[in-house]
PDB file of C-alpha atoms in Angstrom:
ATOM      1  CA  UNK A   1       0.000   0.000   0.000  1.00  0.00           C
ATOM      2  CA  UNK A   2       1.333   3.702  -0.828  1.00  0.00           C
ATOM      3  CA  UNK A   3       1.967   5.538   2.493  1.00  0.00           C
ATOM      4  CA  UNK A   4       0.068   8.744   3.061  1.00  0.00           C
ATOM      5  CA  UNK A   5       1.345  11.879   5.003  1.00  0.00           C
ATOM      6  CA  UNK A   6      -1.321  13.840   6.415  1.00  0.00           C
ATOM      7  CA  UNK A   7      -0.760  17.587   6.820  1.00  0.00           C
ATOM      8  CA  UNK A   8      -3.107  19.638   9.144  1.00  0.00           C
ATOM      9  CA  UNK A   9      -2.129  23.574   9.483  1.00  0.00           C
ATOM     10  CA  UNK A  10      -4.051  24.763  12.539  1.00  0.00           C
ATOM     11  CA  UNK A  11      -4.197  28.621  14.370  1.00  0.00           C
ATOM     12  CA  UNK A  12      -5.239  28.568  17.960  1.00  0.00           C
ATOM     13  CA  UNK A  13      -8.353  26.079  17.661  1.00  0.00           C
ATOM     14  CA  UNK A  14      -7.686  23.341  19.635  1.00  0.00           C
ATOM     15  CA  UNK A  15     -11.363  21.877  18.923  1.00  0.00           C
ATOM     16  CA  UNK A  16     -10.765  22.048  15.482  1.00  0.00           C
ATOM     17  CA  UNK A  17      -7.654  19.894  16.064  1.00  0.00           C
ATOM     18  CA  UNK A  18      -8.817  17.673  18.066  1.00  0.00           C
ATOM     19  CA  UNK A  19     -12.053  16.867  15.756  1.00  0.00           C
ATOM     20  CA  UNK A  20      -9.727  16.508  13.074  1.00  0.00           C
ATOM     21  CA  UNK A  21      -7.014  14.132  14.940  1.00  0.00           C
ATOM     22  CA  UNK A  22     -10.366  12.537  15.660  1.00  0.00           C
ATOM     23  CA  UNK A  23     -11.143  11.431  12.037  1.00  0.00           C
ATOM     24  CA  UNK A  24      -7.665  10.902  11.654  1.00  0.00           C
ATOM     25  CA  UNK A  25      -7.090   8.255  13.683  1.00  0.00           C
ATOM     26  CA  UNK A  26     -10.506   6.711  12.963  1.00  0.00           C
ATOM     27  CA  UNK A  27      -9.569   5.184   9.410  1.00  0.00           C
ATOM     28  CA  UNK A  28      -9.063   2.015   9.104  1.00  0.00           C
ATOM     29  CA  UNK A  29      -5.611   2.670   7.469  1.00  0.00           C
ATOM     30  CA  UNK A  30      -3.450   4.767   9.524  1.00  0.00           C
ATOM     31  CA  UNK A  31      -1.500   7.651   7.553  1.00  0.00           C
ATOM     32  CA  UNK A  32       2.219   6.987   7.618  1.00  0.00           C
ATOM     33  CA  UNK A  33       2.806   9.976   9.433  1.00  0.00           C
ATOM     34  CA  UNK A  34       0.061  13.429  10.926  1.00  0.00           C
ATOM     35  CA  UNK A  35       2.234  16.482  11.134  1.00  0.00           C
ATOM     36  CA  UNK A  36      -0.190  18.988  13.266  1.00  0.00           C
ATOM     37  CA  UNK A  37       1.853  22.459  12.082  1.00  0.00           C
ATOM     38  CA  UNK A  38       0.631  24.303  14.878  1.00  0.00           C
ATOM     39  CA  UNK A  39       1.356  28.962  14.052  1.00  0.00           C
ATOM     40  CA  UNK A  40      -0.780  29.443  17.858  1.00  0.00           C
ATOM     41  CA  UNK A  41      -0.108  31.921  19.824  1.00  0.00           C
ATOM     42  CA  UNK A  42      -1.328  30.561  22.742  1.00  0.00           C
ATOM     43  CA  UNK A  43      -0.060  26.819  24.238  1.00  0.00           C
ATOM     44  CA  UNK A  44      -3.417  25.102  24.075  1.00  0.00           C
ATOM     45  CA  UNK A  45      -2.611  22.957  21.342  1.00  0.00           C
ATOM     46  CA  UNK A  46       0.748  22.834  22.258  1.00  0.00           C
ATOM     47  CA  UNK A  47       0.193  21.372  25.243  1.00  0.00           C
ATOM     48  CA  UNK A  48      -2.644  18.860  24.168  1.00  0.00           C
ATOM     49  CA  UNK A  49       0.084  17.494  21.813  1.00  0.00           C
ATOM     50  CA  UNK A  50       2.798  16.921  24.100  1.00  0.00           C
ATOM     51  CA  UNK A  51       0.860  16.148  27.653  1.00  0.00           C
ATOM     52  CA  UNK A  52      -2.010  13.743  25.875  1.00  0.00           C
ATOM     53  CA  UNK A  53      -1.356   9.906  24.265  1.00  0.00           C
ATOM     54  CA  UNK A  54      -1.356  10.799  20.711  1.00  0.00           C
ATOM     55  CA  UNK A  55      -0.624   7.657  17.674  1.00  0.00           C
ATOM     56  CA  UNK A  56       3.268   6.894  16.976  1.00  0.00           C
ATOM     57  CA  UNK A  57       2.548   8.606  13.291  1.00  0.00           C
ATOM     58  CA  UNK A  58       1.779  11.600  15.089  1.00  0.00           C
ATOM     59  CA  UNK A  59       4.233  14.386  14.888  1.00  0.00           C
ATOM     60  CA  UNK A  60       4.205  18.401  14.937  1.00  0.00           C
ATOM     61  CA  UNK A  61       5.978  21.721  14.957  1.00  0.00           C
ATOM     62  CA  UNK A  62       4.839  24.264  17.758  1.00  0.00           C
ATOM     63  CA  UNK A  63       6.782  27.472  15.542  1.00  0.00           C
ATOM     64  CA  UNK A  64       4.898  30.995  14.655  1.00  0.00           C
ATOM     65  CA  UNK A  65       4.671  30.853  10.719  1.00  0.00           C
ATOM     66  CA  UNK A  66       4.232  33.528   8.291  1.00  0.00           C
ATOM     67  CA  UNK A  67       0.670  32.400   6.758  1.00  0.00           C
ATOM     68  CA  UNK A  68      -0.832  29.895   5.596  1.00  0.00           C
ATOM     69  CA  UNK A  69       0.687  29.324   2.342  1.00  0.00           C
ATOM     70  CA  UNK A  70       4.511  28.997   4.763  1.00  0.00           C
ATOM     71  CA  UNK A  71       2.198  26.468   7.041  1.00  0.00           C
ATOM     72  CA  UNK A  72       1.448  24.307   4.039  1.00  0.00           C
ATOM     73  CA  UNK A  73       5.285  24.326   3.147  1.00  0.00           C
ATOM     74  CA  UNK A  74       6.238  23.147   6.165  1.00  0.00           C
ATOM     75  CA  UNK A  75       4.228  20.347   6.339  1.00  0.00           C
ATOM     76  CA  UNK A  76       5.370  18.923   2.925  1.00  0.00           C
ATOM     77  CA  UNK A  77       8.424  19.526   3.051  1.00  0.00           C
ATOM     78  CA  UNK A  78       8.374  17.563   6.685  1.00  0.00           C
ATOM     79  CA  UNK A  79       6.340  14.483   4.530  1.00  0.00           C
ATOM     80  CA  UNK A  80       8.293  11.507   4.411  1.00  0.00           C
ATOM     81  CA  UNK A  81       5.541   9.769   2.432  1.00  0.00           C
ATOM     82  CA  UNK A  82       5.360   9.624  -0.933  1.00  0.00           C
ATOM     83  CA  UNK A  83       1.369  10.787  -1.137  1.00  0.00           C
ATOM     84  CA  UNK A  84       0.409  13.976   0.955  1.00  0.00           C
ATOM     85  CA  UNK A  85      -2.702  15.087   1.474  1.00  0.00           C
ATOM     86  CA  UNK A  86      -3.724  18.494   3.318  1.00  0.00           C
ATOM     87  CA  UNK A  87      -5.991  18.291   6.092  1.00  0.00           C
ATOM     88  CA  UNK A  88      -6.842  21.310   7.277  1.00  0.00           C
ATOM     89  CA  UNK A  89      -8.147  21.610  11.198  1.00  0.00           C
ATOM     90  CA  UNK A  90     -11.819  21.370  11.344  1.00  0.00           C
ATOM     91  CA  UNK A  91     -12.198  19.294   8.105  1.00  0.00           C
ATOM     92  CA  UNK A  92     -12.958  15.729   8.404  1.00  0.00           C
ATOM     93  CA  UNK A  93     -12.617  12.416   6.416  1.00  0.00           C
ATOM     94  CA  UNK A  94     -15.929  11.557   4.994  1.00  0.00           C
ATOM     95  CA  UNK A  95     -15.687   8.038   6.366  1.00  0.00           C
ATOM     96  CA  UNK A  96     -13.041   5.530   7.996  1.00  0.00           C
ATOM     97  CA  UNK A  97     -11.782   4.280   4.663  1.00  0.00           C
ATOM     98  CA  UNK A  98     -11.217   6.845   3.014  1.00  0.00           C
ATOM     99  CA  UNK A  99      -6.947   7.052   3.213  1.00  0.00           C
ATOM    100  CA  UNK A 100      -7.249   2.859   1.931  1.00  0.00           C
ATOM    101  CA  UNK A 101      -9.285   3.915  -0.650  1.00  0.00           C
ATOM    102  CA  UNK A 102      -6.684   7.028  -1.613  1.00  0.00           C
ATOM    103  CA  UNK A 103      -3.512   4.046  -1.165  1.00  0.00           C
ATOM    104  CA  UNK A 104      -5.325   1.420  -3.061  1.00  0.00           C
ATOM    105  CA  UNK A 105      -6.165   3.902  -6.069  1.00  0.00           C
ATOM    106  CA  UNK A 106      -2.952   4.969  -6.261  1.00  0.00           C
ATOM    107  CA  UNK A 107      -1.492   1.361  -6.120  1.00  0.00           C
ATOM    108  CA  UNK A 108      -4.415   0.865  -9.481  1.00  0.00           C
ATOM    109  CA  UNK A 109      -3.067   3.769 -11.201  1.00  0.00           C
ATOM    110  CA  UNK A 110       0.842   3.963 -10.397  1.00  0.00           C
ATOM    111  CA  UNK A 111       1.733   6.834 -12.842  1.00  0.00           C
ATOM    112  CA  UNK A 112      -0.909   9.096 -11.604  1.00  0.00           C
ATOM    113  CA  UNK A 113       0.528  11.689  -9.825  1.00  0.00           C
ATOM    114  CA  UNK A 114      -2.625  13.659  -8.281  1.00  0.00           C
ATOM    115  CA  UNK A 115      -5.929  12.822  -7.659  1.00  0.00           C
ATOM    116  CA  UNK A 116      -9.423  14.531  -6.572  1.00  0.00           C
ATOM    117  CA  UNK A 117     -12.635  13.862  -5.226  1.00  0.00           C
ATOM    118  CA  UNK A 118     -15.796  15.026  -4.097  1.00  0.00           C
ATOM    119  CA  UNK A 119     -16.468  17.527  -0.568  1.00  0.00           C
ATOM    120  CA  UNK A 120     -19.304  17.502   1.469  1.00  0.00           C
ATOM    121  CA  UNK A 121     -20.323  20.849   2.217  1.00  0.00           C
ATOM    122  CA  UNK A 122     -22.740  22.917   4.676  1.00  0.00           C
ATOM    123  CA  UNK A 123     -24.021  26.049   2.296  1.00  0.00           C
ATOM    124  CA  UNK A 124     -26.987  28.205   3.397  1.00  0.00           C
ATOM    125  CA  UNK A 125     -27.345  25.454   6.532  1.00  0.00           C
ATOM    126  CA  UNK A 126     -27.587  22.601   3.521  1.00  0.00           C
ATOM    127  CA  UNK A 127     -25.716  19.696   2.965  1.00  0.00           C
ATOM    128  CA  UNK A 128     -24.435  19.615  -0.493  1.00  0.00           C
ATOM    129  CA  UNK A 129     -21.642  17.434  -1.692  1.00  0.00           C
ATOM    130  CA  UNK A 130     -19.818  18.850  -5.217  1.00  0.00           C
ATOM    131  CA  UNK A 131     -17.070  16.921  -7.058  1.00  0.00           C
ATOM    132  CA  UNK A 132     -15.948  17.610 -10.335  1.00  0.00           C
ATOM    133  CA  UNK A 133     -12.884  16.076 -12.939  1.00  0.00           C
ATOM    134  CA  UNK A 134      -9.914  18.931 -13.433  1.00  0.00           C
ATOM    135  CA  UNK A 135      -9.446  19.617 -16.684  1.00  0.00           C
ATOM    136  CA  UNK A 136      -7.271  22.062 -17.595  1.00  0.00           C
ATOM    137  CA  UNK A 137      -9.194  24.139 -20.215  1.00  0.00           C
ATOM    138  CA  UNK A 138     -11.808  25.262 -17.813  1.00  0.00           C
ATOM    139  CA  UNK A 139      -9.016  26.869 -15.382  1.00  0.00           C
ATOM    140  CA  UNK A 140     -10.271  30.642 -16.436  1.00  0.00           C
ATOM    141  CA  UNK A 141     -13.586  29.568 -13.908  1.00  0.00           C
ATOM    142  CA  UNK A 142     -11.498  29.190 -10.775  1.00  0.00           C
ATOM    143  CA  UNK A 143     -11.468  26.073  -8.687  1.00  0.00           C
ATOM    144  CA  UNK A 144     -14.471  24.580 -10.248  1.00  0.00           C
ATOM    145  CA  UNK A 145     -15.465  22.091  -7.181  1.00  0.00           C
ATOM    146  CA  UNK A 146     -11.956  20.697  -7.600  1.00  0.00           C
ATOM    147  CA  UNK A 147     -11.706  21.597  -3.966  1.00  0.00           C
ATOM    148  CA  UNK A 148      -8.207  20.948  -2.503  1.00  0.00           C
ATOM    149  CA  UNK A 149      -9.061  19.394   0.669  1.00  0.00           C
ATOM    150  CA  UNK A 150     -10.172  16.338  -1.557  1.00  0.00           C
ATOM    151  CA  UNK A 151      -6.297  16.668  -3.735  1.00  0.00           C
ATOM    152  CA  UNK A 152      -3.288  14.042  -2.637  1.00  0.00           C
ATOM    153  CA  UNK A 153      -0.817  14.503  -4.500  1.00  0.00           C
ATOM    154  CA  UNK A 154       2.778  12.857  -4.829  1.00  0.00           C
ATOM    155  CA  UNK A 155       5.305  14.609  -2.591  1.00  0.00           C
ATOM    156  CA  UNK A 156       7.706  14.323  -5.938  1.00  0.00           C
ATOM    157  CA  UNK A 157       5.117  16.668  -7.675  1.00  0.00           C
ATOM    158  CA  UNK A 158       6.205  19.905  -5.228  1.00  0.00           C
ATOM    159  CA  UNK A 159       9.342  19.306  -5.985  1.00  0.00           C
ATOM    160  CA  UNK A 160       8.870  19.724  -9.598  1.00  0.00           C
ATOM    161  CA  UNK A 161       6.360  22.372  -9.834  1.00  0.00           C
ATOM    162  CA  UNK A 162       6.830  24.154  -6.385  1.00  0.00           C
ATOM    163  CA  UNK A 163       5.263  25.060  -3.615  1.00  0.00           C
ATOM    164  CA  UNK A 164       2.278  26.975  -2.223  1.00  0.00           C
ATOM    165  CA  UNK A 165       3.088  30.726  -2.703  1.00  0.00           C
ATOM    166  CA  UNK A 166       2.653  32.922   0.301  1.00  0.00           C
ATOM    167  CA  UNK A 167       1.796  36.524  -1.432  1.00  0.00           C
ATOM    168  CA  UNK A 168      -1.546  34.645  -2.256  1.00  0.00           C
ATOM    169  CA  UNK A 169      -3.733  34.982   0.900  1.00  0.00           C
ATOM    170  CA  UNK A 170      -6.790  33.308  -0.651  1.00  0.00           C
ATOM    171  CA  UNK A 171      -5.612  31.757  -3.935  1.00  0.00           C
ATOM    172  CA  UNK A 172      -2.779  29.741  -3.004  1.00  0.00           C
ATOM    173  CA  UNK A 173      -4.456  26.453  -4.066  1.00  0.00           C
ATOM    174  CA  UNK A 174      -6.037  28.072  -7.183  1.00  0.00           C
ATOM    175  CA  UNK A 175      -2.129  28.771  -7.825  1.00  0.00           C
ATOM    176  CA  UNK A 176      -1.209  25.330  -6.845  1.00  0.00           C
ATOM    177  CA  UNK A 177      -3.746  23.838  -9.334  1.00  0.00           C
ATOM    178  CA  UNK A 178      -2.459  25.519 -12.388  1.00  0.00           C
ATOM    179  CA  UNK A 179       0.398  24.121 -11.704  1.00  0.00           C
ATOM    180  CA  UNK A 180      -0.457  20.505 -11.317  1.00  0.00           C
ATOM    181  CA  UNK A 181      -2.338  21.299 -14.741  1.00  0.00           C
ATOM    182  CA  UNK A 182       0.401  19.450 -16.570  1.00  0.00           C
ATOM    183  CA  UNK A 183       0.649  16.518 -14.034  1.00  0.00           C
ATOM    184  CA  UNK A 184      -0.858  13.035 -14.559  1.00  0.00           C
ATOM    185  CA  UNK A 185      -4.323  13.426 -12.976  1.00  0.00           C
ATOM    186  CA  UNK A 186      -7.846  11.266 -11.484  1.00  0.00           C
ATOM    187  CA  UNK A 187     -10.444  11.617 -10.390  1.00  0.00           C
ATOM    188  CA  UNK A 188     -11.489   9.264  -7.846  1.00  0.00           C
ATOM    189  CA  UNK A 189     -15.603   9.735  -7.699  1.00  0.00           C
ATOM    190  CA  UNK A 190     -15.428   9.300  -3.332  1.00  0.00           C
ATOM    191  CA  UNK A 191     -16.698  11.894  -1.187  1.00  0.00           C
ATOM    192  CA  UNK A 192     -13.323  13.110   0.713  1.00  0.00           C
ATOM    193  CA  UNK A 193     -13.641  15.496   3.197  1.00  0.00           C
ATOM    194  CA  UNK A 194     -16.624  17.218   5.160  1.00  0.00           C
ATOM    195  CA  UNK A 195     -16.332  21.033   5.460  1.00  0.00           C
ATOM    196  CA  UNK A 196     -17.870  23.987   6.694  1.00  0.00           C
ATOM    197  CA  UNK A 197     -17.402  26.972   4.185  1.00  0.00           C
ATOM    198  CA  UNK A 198     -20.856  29.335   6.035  1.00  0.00           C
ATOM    199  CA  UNK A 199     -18.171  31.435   7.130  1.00  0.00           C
ATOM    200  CA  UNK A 200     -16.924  33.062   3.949  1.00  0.00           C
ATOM    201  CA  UNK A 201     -18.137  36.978   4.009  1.00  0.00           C
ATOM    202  CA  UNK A 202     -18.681  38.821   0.475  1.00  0.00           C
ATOM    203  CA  UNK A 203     -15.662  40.793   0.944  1.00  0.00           C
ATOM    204  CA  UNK A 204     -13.637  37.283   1.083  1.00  0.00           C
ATOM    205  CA  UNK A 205     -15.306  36.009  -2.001  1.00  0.00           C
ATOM    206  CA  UNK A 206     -14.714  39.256  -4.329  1.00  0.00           C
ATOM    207  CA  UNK A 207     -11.432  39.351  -3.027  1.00  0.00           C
ATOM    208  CA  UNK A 208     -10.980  35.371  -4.234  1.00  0.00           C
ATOM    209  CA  UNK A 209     -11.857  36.544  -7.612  1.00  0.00           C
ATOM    210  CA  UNK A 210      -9.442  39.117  -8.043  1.00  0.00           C
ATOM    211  CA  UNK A 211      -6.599  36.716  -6.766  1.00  0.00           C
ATOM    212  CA  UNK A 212      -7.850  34.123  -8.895  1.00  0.00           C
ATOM    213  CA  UNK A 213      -8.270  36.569 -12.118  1.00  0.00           C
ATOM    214  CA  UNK A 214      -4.123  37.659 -11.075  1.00  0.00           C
ATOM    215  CA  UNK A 215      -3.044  33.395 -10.591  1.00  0.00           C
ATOM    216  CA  UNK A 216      -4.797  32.634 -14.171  1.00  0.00           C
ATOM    217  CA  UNK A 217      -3.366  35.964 -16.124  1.00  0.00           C
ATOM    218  CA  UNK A 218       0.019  35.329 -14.460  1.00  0.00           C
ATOM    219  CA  UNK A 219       0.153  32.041 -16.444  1.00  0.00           C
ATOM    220  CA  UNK A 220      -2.660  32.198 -19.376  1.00  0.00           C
ATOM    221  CA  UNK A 221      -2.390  35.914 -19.577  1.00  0.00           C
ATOM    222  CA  UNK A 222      -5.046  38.018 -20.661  1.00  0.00           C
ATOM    223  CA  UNK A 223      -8.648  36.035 -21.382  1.00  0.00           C
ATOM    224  CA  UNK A 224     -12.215  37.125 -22.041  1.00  0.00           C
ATOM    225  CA  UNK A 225     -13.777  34.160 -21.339  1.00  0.00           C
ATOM    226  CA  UNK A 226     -12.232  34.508 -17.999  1.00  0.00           C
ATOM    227  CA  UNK A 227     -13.825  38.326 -17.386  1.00  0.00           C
ATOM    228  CA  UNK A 228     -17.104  37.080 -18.698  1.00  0.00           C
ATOM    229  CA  UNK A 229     -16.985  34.148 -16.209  1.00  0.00           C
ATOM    230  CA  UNK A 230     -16.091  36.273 -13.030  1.00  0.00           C
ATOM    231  CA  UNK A 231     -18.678  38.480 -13.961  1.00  0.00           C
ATOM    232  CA  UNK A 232     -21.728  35.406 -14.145  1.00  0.00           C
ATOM    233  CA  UNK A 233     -20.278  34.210 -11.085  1.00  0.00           C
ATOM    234  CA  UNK A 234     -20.834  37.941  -9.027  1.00  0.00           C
ATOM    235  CA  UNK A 235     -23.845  38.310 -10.219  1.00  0.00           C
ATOM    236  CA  UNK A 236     -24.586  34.691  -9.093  1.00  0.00           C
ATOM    237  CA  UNK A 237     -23.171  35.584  -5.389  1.00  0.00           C
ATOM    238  CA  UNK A 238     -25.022  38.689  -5.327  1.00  0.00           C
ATOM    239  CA  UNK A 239     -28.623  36.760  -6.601  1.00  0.00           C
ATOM    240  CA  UNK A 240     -27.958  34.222  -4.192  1.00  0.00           C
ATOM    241  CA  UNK A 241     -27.901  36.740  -0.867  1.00  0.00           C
ATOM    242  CA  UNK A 242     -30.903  37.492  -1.581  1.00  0.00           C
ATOM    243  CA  UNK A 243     -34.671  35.861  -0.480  1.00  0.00           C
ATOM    244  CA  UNK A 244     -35.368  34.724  -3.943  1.00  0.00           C
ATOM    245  CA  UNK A 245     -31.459  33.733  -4.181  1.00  0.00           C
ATOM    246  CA  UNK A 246     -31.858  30.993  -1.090  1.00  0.00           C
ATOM    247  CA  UNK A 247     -35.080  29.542  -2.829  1.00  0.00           C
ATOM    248  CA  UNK A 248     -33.103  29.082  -5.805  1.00  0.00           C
ATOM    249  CA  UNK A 249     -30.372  27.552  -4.187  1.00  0.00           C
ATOM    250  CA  UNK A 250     -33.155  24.909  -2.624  1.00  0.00           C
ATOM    251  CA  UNK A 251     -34.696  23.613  -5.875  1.00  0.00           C
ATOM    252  CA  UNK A 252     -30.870  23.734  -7.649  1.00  0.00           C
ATOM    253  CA  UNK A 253     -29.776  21.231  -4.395  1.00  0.00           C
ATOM    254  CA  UNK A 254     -33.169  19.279  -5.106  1.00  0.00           C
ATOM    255  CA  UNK A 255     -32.327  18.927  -8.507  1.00  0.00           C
ATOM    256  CA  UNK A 256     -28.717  17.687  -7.959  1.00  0.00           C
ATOM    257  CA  UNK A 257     -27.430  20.752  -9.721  1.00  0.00           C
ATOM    258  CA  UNK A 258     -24.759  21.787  -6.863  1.00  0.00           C
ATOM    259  CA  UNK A 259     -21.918  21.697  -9.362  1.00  0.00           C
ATOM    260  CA  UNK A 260     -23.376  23.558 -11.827  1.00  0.00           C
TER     261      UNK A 260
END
């Protein structure tokens, strides 16, 4: 079986951790190694770490970081694995067999060097899950439910196309993608990883967009398909803050249209 290195980044939440160590240690194939990269600036998670029983593959770095793009670095970089997959704290696995499921595909398909899969999500207090292939010709509309807390990807791939790049505060992994655009990919049609996105305020959104329209220009350069895009997508957000918007969003979620 291909080892796995789990990487959780994690900012003074100590329940988030520990719900996340949680699923963690729940599967029914243990990650080769669970590096907690813990920025706090307090010693609650700290001290968890070092004064509870944690799993031998258990290991961390209690060190002030300089975002979350650094965070990320460290973690990889730390992977002795040859698969990593990012784990951030407060996400869960959506089930206990989900890192044998990751191994064995890998093991299927031995050239592939990153995969992705589907997210279970809580949007406008719904559950929606959303899962789509990458393909690299429909990069100009963002992420596109390739959501990267469903991506493991082959340590050997960072070292090839680089790592996460800190002047991105939102973007990093829309960066990251591009990147991996060239790399042998799968999709492996599994529901991954349970997360909460309710928290993400308009001003975080429209700020996404401009990083993302920056990332895709940096490597595409200029694309009109790309303004058009950004532009449905606002007008989307916008619709869907409103009354009618959240009734919209309830017969789209009845109608299995969550990706679209």
């Amino acid at each position: 079986m291909n080892g796995i290195s789990v990487i959780t980044i994690c900012f003074n939440n100590l329940t988030d951790v520990q719900k996340t160590c949680a699923s963690v240690d729940a599967q029914t194939m243990p990650p080769q190694e669970h590096w907690i990269i813990n920025g706090s600036t307090n010693s609650d998670i700290a001290d968890w770490l070092e004064h509870t029983l944690q799993p031998a593959y258990r290991k961390w770095i209690n060190e002030r970081d300089k975002g979350i793009a650094d965070a990320f670095n460290k973690g990889i970089r730390k992977a002795n694995a040859p698969i990593t997959h990012l784990l951030n704290a407060g996400d869960i696995y959506a089930g206990t067999d989900v890192l044998a499921t990751v191994s064995s595909f890998f093991q299927i398909h031995p050239t592939v060097q990153w995969i992705s899969g589907n997210i279970e999500l809580i949007r406008g207090g719904e559950k929606v899950i959303i899962g789509k292939p990458f393909e690299k010709g429909k990069l100009y509309r963002g992420m596109r439910s390739v959501s990267h807390p469903t991506w493991f990807v082959k340590k050997e791939v960072y070292q090839r196309v680089g790592y996460f790049k800190s002047e991105y505060k939102i973007a990093m992994d829309y960066d990251m993608m591009c990147r991996l655009g060239d790399e042998a990919y799968q999709y492996l049609p599994k529901t991954i990883a349970i997360f909460d996105d309710t928290g993400v305020s308009s001003t975080q959104y429209l700020r996404s967009l401009a990083e993302n329209k920056t990332v895709y220009e940096s490597y595409f350069g200029k694309s009109v398909k790309l303004a058009f895009w950004q532009l449905r997508l606002k007008l989307l957000y916008y619709l869907l803050q409103s009354s009618i918007g959240k009734w919209l969003f309830l017969v789209k979620k009845k109608m299995g249209l969550e990706n679209w």
